[in-house]
Amino acid sequence: MTAVQLPPVAPEVTATLVEDLSPRLRKRLDAAVTKLGARPTHRDGDTVTIAVDDETELRLHAPGGVVATVDAITCGCLLAPACVHRAAAACAAPTADPAPEPADRPSRAVPEPASATDPAPGSASSPEVAGPAQRAAADALWSAGAAVLEAGVDGAGAVTQSTLLRAAHTARLRHLPRAAGAALSVVTLLRAARAGDPSYRTADLVTALAELLGTAHRVGTASGAELAAVRGAARRPYSPGGSLRLYGLFTEPVVTDSGHGGVRTWVAGSDGRLCTVGDVAPGGVGRALGVADRAVRLGDSALTHRELGRAGLAVSGATVSPDGRLGAGKGVKAVTARGAAWTEPPLAALWETPPSEQAARALRSASRYADPDGGGSDLLFLDVELLGAVRESGGTCLLARCEGGMCVRLTVADDDPALAHRDNLTLLAAAPGTRLRIIGRLVPALHPRLTLLACSHPTGEGTIDLGLDRLRRADLPDPAAPVHLAPLRPEGSGAHSPLYLLERRVEQTVPAGRAALGMLGDVTAETRRMRRAGLPTAAGLLTALCTSAAQRDRDLFGRLLPADTDGFATYWLAAARYTADVAESLCAAAWEPTQAR
């Protein structure tokens, strides 16, 4: 049999199968997952078969592509259905996205029973708060997340992950989709880390864990509009947008680590609001290149994505999500209309906002812990003069000068050789002195930095989608005198900030857990350095974090008491959120005109 991808399994199915195991089999579960992952698999329609051994087969039945019930996983061994194989198969498979709630089910809290003395619901003196069931679900998520911090990646095996999956399922049933989604993200990243996935980054798991713990905590303290944001939405809410006149800006290829590929075309309305039309599905970079020349899925438009990036649309019956995605429902009608050059209204106005204001807006959108569906975009629109290529620790980037003399580093959005990003950046770097109008995506850093997505054509005619269109040397002006650039050093007030001393302790917790951080020794020198740099809060958080990690009390007989996992998780969350907020503040400061050199 050949190896095929296992179908995704619903979170509650995995949790139930693990919970049903005996304590003895739970101890063997991680080894069983590893062993099963190396066995040959075969697909026949909706069923995937795993050869447990030469005589035993295990089947996952996935009608509709998802294993949705416990009975859909069967094993032919003598111990079935109480064997470890069924749970191991569920743990080895990807976690399925939760099914959407019925359209008529409100995504809100189950209200608490009102007492005779309670103010009227919705009154000014009675803002909406989470019900007991929601608070209980949030507490379960907090405990599961704290257990991950306690154990670290190395200790967070299938049993710990199943606890998270159970908590995520319960949270979804209690109408807490944001927290449930964060828990599923943590499970996915834990599995990637333990499997040695090359795309895994510890920083991603730090962000996911902090989002999970932070959201779970806020459920119990938030009220009113904040509570609605903390709960999140089970489905992307599209609201009526009426009639829209849209002007194409550019098209970017989208290639994800999960194997999906496609494109996203950016358009702007008459009022300058940015919207997107996307087409992303399994297929990788090959699909991204092919979809660019397919018709846009919006009304009856015959425009391809490439064409829409330079043309226009008149849309009636439009629906738009809070983050600007245009819906493609049956009631949407769209016809081709005249586009606009980047130097013409209404698009020209996008380049008139000062870079510092654009960066502040982009940071609000790109924040690691921004409330979902908060709107806004992480794109910047700049007029620049190219200075040439410069080397830095991560490779080579293109240096450009924008308004006020500020220098911005431009990097590739994707290094895949099948895409045009790298080749185009290399050519542009060979043309110092060239003036361009560019669109880039903010990269949060201690200096102005963007990934370069699109630019005006060097000849002044038209625009270039830098991931899809390929420049030629003939397109570039005659090279100016070379610009000799010294090796770049980070700019801005935070260039030499010792904030990283706290950041690295936050990250060190994730791979090996609380105990590993507790053994790192004295941090007095580090806290002294942070206080000298004007970061007393960071110094205090580092001290509290390491002290909590090392603290283990004993009872009257000298036996170690259980560690205070909740206390440690609280300090860790505070440190993670603090470092993210300060880093974003330093990034915003780097874009201020006073930071230009």
PDB file of N, CA, C and O in Angstrom, residues 146-153 155 505-506 508-520 544-553 560-569 571-572:
ATOM      1  N   ALA A 146      -2.250  26.109  30.457  1.00  0.00           N
ATOM      2  CA  ALA A 146      -1.235  26.137  31.517  1.00  0.00           C
ATOM      3  C   ALA A 146      -0.503  24.804  31.603  1.00  0.00           C
ATOM      4  O   ALA A 146       0.700  24.763  31.891  1.00  0.00           O
ATOM      5  N   ALA A 147      -1.224  23.705  31.345  1.00  0.00           N
ATOM      6  CA  ALA A 147      -0.586  22.387  31.364  1.00  0.00           C
ATOM      7  C   ALA A 147       0.446  22.254  30.254  1.00  0.00           C
ATOM      8  O   ALA A 147       1.481  21.596  30.415  1.00  0.00           O
ATOM      9  N   VAL A 148       0.181  22.874  29.096  1.00  0.00           N
ATOM     10  CA  VAL A 148       1.152  22.855  28.002  1.00  0.00           C
ATOM     11  C   VAL A 148       2.417  23.606  28.412  1.00  0.00           C
ATOM     12  O   VAL A 148       3.538  23.155  28.161  1.00  0.00           O
ATOM     13  N   LEU A 149       2.252  24.771  29.056  1.00  0.00           N
ATOM     14  CA  LEU A 149       3.418  25.521  29.525  1.00  0.00           C
ATOM     15  C   LEU A 149       4.196  24.733  30.566  1.00  0.00           C
ATOM     16  O   LEU A 149       5.419  24.763  30.604  1.00  0.00           O
ATOM     17  N   GLU A 150       3.495  24.028  31.421  1.00  0.00           N
ATOM     18  CA  GLU A 150       4.149  23.230  32.454  1.00  0.00           C
ATOM     19  C   GLU A 150       5.003  22.123  31.834  1.00  0.00           C
ATOM     20  O   GLU A 150       6.136  21.889  32.242  1.00  0.00           O
ATOM     21  N   ALA A 151       4.433  21.452  30.829  1.00  0.00           N
ATOM     22  CA  ALA A 151       5.116  20.294  30.239  1.00  0.00           C
ATOM     23  C   ALA A 151       6.088  20.681  29.139  1.00  0.00           C
ATOM     24  O   ALA A 151       7.086  19.998  28.916  1.00  0.00           O
ATOM     25  N   GLY A 152       5.819  21.779  28.415  1.00  0.00           N
ATOM     26  CA  GLY A 152       6.607  22.109  27.244  1.00  0.00           C
ATOM     27  C   GLY A 152       6.286  21.198  26.082  1.00  0.00           C
ATOM     28  O   GLY A 152       5.539  20.221  26.216  1.00  0.00           O
ATOM     29  N   VAL A 153       6.830  21.517  24.919  1.00  0.00           N
ATOM     30  CA  VAL A 153       6.584  20.702  23.728  1.00  0.00           C
ATOM     31  C   VAL A 153       6.987  19.251  23.965  1.00  0.00           C
ATOM     32  O   VAL A 153       6.275  18.316  23.570  1.00  0.00           O
ATOM     33  N   GLY A 155       6.928  17.456  26.570  1.00  0.00           N
ATOM     34  CA  GLY A 155       6.037  16.687  27.422  1.00  0.00           C
ATOM     35  C   GLY A 155       4.577  16.757  27.034  1.00  0.00           C
ATOM     36  O   GLY A 155       3.749  16.053  27.631  1.00  0.00           O
ATOM     37  N   ARG A 505      13.497  34.360  27.276  1.00  0.00           N
ATOM     38  CA  ARG A 505      13.021  33.542  28.391  1.00  0.00           C
ATOM     39  C   ARG A 505      11.589  33.070  28.139  1.00  0.00           C
ATOM     40  O   ARG A 505      11.227  31.939  28.485  1.00  0.00           O
ATOM     41  N   VAL A 506      10.779  33.946  27.549  1.00  0.00           N
ATOM     42  CA  VAL A 506       9.412  33.560  27.193  1.00  0.00           C
ATOM     43  C   VAL A 506       9.437  32.406  26.196  1.00  0.00           C
ATOM     44  O   VAL A 506       8.693  31.422  26.334  1.00  0.00           O
ATOM     45  N   GLN A 508      11.979  30.293  25.672  1.00  0.00           N
ATOM     46  CA  GLN A 508      12.647  29.108  26.222  1.00  0.00           C
ATOM     47  C   GLN A 508      11.688  28.220  27.010  1.00  0.00           C
ATOM     48  O   GLN A 508      11.923  27.021  27.155  1.00  0.00           O
ATOM     49  N   THR A 509      10.620  28.799  27.518  1.00  0.00           N
ATOM     50  CA  THR A 509       9.653  28.006  28.276  1.00  0.00           C
ATOM     51  C   THR A 509       8.955  26.989  27.394  1.00  0.00           C
ATOM     52  O   THR A 509       8.648  25.879  27.839  1.00  0.00           O
ATOM     53  N   VAL A 510       8.688  27.357  26.154  1.00  0.00           N
ATOM     54  CA  VAL A 510       7.814  26.549  25.297  1.00  0.00           C
ATOM     55  C   VAL A 510       8.410  25.185  24.949  1.00  0.00           C
ATOM     56  O   VAL A 510       7.715  24.167  25.052  1.00  0.00           O
ATOM     57  N   PRO A 511       9.657  25.058  24.545  1.00  0.00           N
ATOM     58  CA  PRO A 511      10.146  23.722  24.176  1.00  0.00           C
ATOM     59  C   PRO A 511      10.229  22.740  25.333  1.00  0.00           C
ATOM     60  O   PRO A 511       9.875  21.566  25.186  1.00  0.00           O
ATOM     61  N   ALA A 512      10.711  23.189  26.508  1.00  0.00           N
ATOM     62  CA  ALA A 512      11.000  22.238  27.575  1.00  0.00           C
ATOM     63  C   ALA A 512      10.179  22.442  28.839  1.00  0.00           C
ATOM     64  O   ALA A 512      10.327  21.678  29.795  1.00  0.00           O
ATOM     65  N   GLY A 513       9.314  23.463  28.888  1.00  0.00           N
ATOM     66  CA  GLY A 513       8.427  23.622  30.017  1.00  0.00           C
ATOM     67  C   GLY A 513       8.969  24.475  31.147  1.00  0.00           C
ATOM     68  O   GLY A 513      10.100  24.975  31.102  1.00  0.00           O
ATOM     69  N   ARG A 514       8.134  24.638  32.172  1.00  0.00           N
ATOM     70  CA  ARG A 514       8.454  25.500  33.301  1.00  0.00           C
ATOM     71  C   ARG A 514       9.747  25.097  34.009  1.00  0.00           C
ATOM     72  O   ARG A 514      10.576  25.940  34.359  1.00  0.00           O
ATOM     73  N   ALA A 515       9.940  23.813  34.240  1.00  0.00           N
ATOM     74  CA  ALA A 515      11.096  23.356  35.014  1.00  0.00           C
ATOM     75  C   ALA A 515      12.407  23.768  34.363  1.00  0.00           C
ATOM     76  O   ALA A 515      13.368  24.131  35.052  1.00  0.00           O
ATOM     77  N   ALA A 516      12.466  23.738  33.033  1.00  0.00           N
ATOM     78  CA  ALA A 516      13.701  24.116  32.338  1.00  0.00           C
ATOM     79  C   ALA A 516      14.037  25.578  32.572  1.00  0.00           C
ATOM     80  O   ALA A 516      15.196  25.949  32.753  1.00  0.00           O
ATOM     81  N   LEU A 517      13.009  26.429  32.581  1.00  0.00           N
ATOM     82  CA  LEU A 517      13.252  27.845  32.842  1.00  0.00           C
ATOM     83  C   LEU A 517      13.711  28.050  34.276  1.00  0.00           C
ATOM     84  O   LEU A 517      14.561  28.903  34.548  1.00  0.00           O
ATOM     85  N   GLY A 518      13.192  27.250  35.188  1.00  0.00           N
ATOM     86  CA  GLY A 518      13.575  27.383  36.583  1.00  0.00           C
ATOM     87  C   GLY A 518      15.013  27.015  36.856  1.00  0.00           C
ATOM     88  O   GLY A 518      15.579  27.389  37.896  1.00  0.00           O
ATOM     89  N   MET A 519      15.643  26.295  35.939  1.00  0.00           N
ATOM     90  CA  MET A 519      17.037  25.870  36.134  1.00  0.00           C
ATOM     91  C   MET A 519      18.035  26.770  35.429  1.00  0.00           C
ATOM     92  O   MET A 519      19.227  26.456  35.384  1.00  0.00           O
ATOM     93  N   LEU A 520      17.589  27.904  34.894  1.00  0.00           N
ATOM     94  CA  LEU A 520      18.491  28.749  34.114  1.00  0.00           C
ATOM     95  C   LEU A 520      19.395  29.615  34.973  1.00  0.00           C
ATOM     96  O   LEU A 520      20.298  30.272  34.468  1.00  0.00           O
ATOM     97  N   ALA A 544       9.941  37.894  38.226  1.00  0.00           N
ATOM     98  CA  ALA A 544       8.763  37.143  38.677  1.00  0.00           C
ATOM     99  C   ALA A 544       8.615  35.837  37.925  1.00  0.00           C
ATOM    100  O   ALA A 544       8.269  34.797  38.508  1.00  0.00           O
ATOM    101  N   LEU A 545       8.886  35.869  36.614  1.00  0.00           N
ATOM    102  CA  LEU A 545       8.746  34.668  35.789  1.00  0.00           C
ATOM    103  C   LEU A 545       9.720  33.587  36.226  1.00  0.00           C
ATOM    104  O   LEU A 545       9.342  32.419  36.421  1.00  0.00           O
ATOM    105  N   CYS A 546      10.986  33.960  36.394  1.00  0.00           N
ATOM    106  CA  CYS A 546      11.994  32.960  36.762  1.00  0.00           C
ATOM    107  C   CYS A 546      11.808  32.477  38.195  1.00  0.00           C
ATOM    108  O   CYS A 546      12.040  31.306  38.504  1.00  0.00           O
ATOM    109  N   THR A 547      11.392  33.380  39.082  1.00  0.00           N
ATOM    110  CA  THR A 547      11.136  32.967  40.466  1.00  0.00           C
ATOM    111  C   THR A 547       9.983  31.972  40.521  1.00  0.00           C
ATOM    112  O   THR A 547      10.047  30.948  41.224  1.00  0.00           O
ATOM    113  N   SER A 548       8.909  32.264  39.772  1.00  0.00           N
ATOM    114  CA  SER A 548       7.762  31.352  39.747  1.00  0.00           C
ATOM    115  C   SER A 548       8.140  30.006  39.142  1.00  0.00           C
ATOM    116  O   SER A 548       7.679  28.960  39.595  1.00  0.00           O
ATOM    117  N   ALA A 549       9.004  30.030  38.135  1.00  0.00           N
ATOM    118  CA  ALA A 549       9.413  28.776  37.492  1.00  0.00           C
ATOM    119  C   ALA A 549      10.212  27.893  38.439  1.00  0.00           C
ATOM    120  O   ALA A 549      10.111  26.654  38.394  1.00  0.00           O
ATOM    121  N   ALA A 550      11.017  28.510  39.308  1.00  0.00           N
ATOM    122  CA  ALA A 550      11.889  27.736  40.195  1.00  0.00           C
ATOM    123  C   ALA A 550      11.224  27.369  41.507  1.00  0.00           C
ATOM    124  O   ALA A 550      11.725  26.510  42.251  1.00  0.00           O
ATOM    125  N   GLN A 551      10.102  28.000  41.821  1.00  0.00           N
ATOM    126  CA  GLN A 551       9.480  27.801  43.128  1.00  0.00           C
ATOM    127  C   GLN A 551       8.766  26.453  43.234  1.00  0.00           C
ATOM    128  O   GLN A 551       7.908  26.133  42.436  1.00  0.00           O
ATOM    129  N   ARG A 552       9.116  25.677  44.227  1.00  0.00           N
ATOM    130  CA  ARG A 552       8.428  24.423  44.560  1.00  0.00           C
ATOM    131  C   ARG A 552       8.368  24.302  46.066  1.00  0.00           C
ATOM    132  O   ARG A 552       9.393  24.081  46.724  1.00  0.00           O
ATOM    133  N   ASP A 553       7.209  24.448  46.647  1.00  0.00           N
ATOM    134  CA  ASP A 553       7.044  24.350  48.099  1.00  0.00           C
ATOM    135  C   ASP A 553       6.956  22.894  48.535  1.00  0.00           C
ATOM    136  O   ASP A 553       6.642  21.998  47.746  1.00  0.00           O
ATOM    137  N   LEU A 560       7.580  17.381  47.998  1.00  0.00           N
ATOM    138  CA  LEU A 560       7.274  18.476  47.074  1.00  0.00           C
ATOM    139  C   LEU A 560       5.777  18.562  46.835  1.00  0.00           C
ATOM    140  O   LEU A 560       5.106  17.563  46.564  1.00  0.00           O
ATOM    141  N   LEU A 561       5.246  19.776  46.923  1.00  0.00           N
ATOM    142  CA  LEU A 561       3.850  20.024  46.599  1.00  0.00           C
ATOM    143  C   LEU A 561       3.713  20.264  45.101  1.00  0.00           C
ATOM    144  O   LEU A 561       4.688  20.618  44.414  1.00  0.00           O
ATOM    145  N   PRO A 562       2.524  20.080  44.558  1.00  0.00           N
ATOM    146  CA  PRO A 562       2.342  20.349  43.123  1.00  0.00           C
ATOM    147  C   PRO A 562       2.731  21.785  42.776  1.00  0.00           C
ATOM    148  O   PRO A 562       2.531  22.713  43.575  1.00  0.00           O
ATOM    149  N   ALA A 563       3.301  21.963  41.618  1.00  0.00           N
ATOM    150  CA  ALA A 563       3.715  23.299  41.180  1.00  0.00           C
ATOM    151  C   ALA A 563       2.492  24.185  40.962  1.00  0.00           C
ATOM    152  O   ALA A 563       1.398  23.711  40.641  1.00  0.00           O
ATOM    153  N   ASP A 564       2.703  25.499  41.128  1.00  0.00           N
ATOM    154  CA  ASP A 564       1.626  26.466  40.905  1.00  0.00           C
ATOM    155  C   ASP A 564       1.566  26.789  39.419  1.00  0.00           C
ATOM    156  O   ASP A 564       2.106  27.800  38.959  1.00  0.00           O
ATOM    157  N   THR A 565       0.922  25.904  38.655  1.00  0.00           N
ATOM    158  CA  THR A 565       0.872  26.088  37.198  1.00  0.00           C
ATOM    159  C   THR A 565       0.091  27.335  36.809  1.00  0.00           C
ATOM    160  O   THR A 565       0.441  28.018  35.846  1.00  0.00           O
ATOM    161  N   ASP A 566      -0.964  27.653  37.561  1.00  0.00           N
ATOM    162  CA  ASP A 566      -1.744  28.852  37.233  1.00  0.00           C
ATOM    163  C   ASP A 566      -0.927  30.116  37.442  1.00  0.00           C
ATOM    164  O   ASP A 566      -0.958  31.034  36.614  1.00  0.00           O
ATOM    165  N   GLY A 567      -0.197  30.178  38.553  1.00  0.00           N
ATOM    166  CA  GLY A 567       0.615  31.355  38.814  1.00  0.00           C
ATOM    167  C   GLY A 567       1.695  31.547  37.768  1.00  0.00           C
ATOM    168  O   GLY A 567       1.927  32.669  37.290  1.00  0.00           O
ATOM    169  N   PHE A 568       2.363  30.449  37.406  1.00  0.00           N
ATOM    170  CA  PHE A 568       3.409  30.556  36.387  1.00  0.00           C
ATOM    171  C   PHE A 568       2.814  30.973  35.046  1.00  0.00           C
ATOM    172  O   PHE A 568       3.383  31.817  34.343  1.00  0.00           O
ATOM    173  N   ALA A 569       1.666  30.399  34.666  1.00  0.00           N
ATOM    174  CA  ALA A 569       1.025  30.762  33.400  1.00  0.00           C
ATOM    175  C   ALA A 569       0.649  32.242  33.385  1.00  0.00           C
ATOM    176  O   ALA A 569       0.747  32.907  32.342  1.00  0.00           O
ATOM    177  N   TYR A 571       2.222  34.764  34.985  1.00  0.00           N
ATOM    178  CA  TYR A 571       3.446  35.551  34.763  1.00  0.00           C
ATOM    179  C   TYR A 571       3.927  35.405  33.313  1.00  0.00           C
ATOM    180  O   TYR A 571       4.366  36.382  32.691  1.00  0.00           O
ATOM    181  N   TRP A 572       3.871  34.183  32.793  1.00  0.00           N
ATOM    182  CA  TRP A 572       4.328  33.968  31.419  1.00  0.00           C
ATOM    183  C   TRP A 572       3.469  34.752  30.439  1.00  0.00           C
ATOM    184  O   TRP A 572       3.988  35.373  29.496  1.00  0.00           O
TER     185      TRP A 572
END
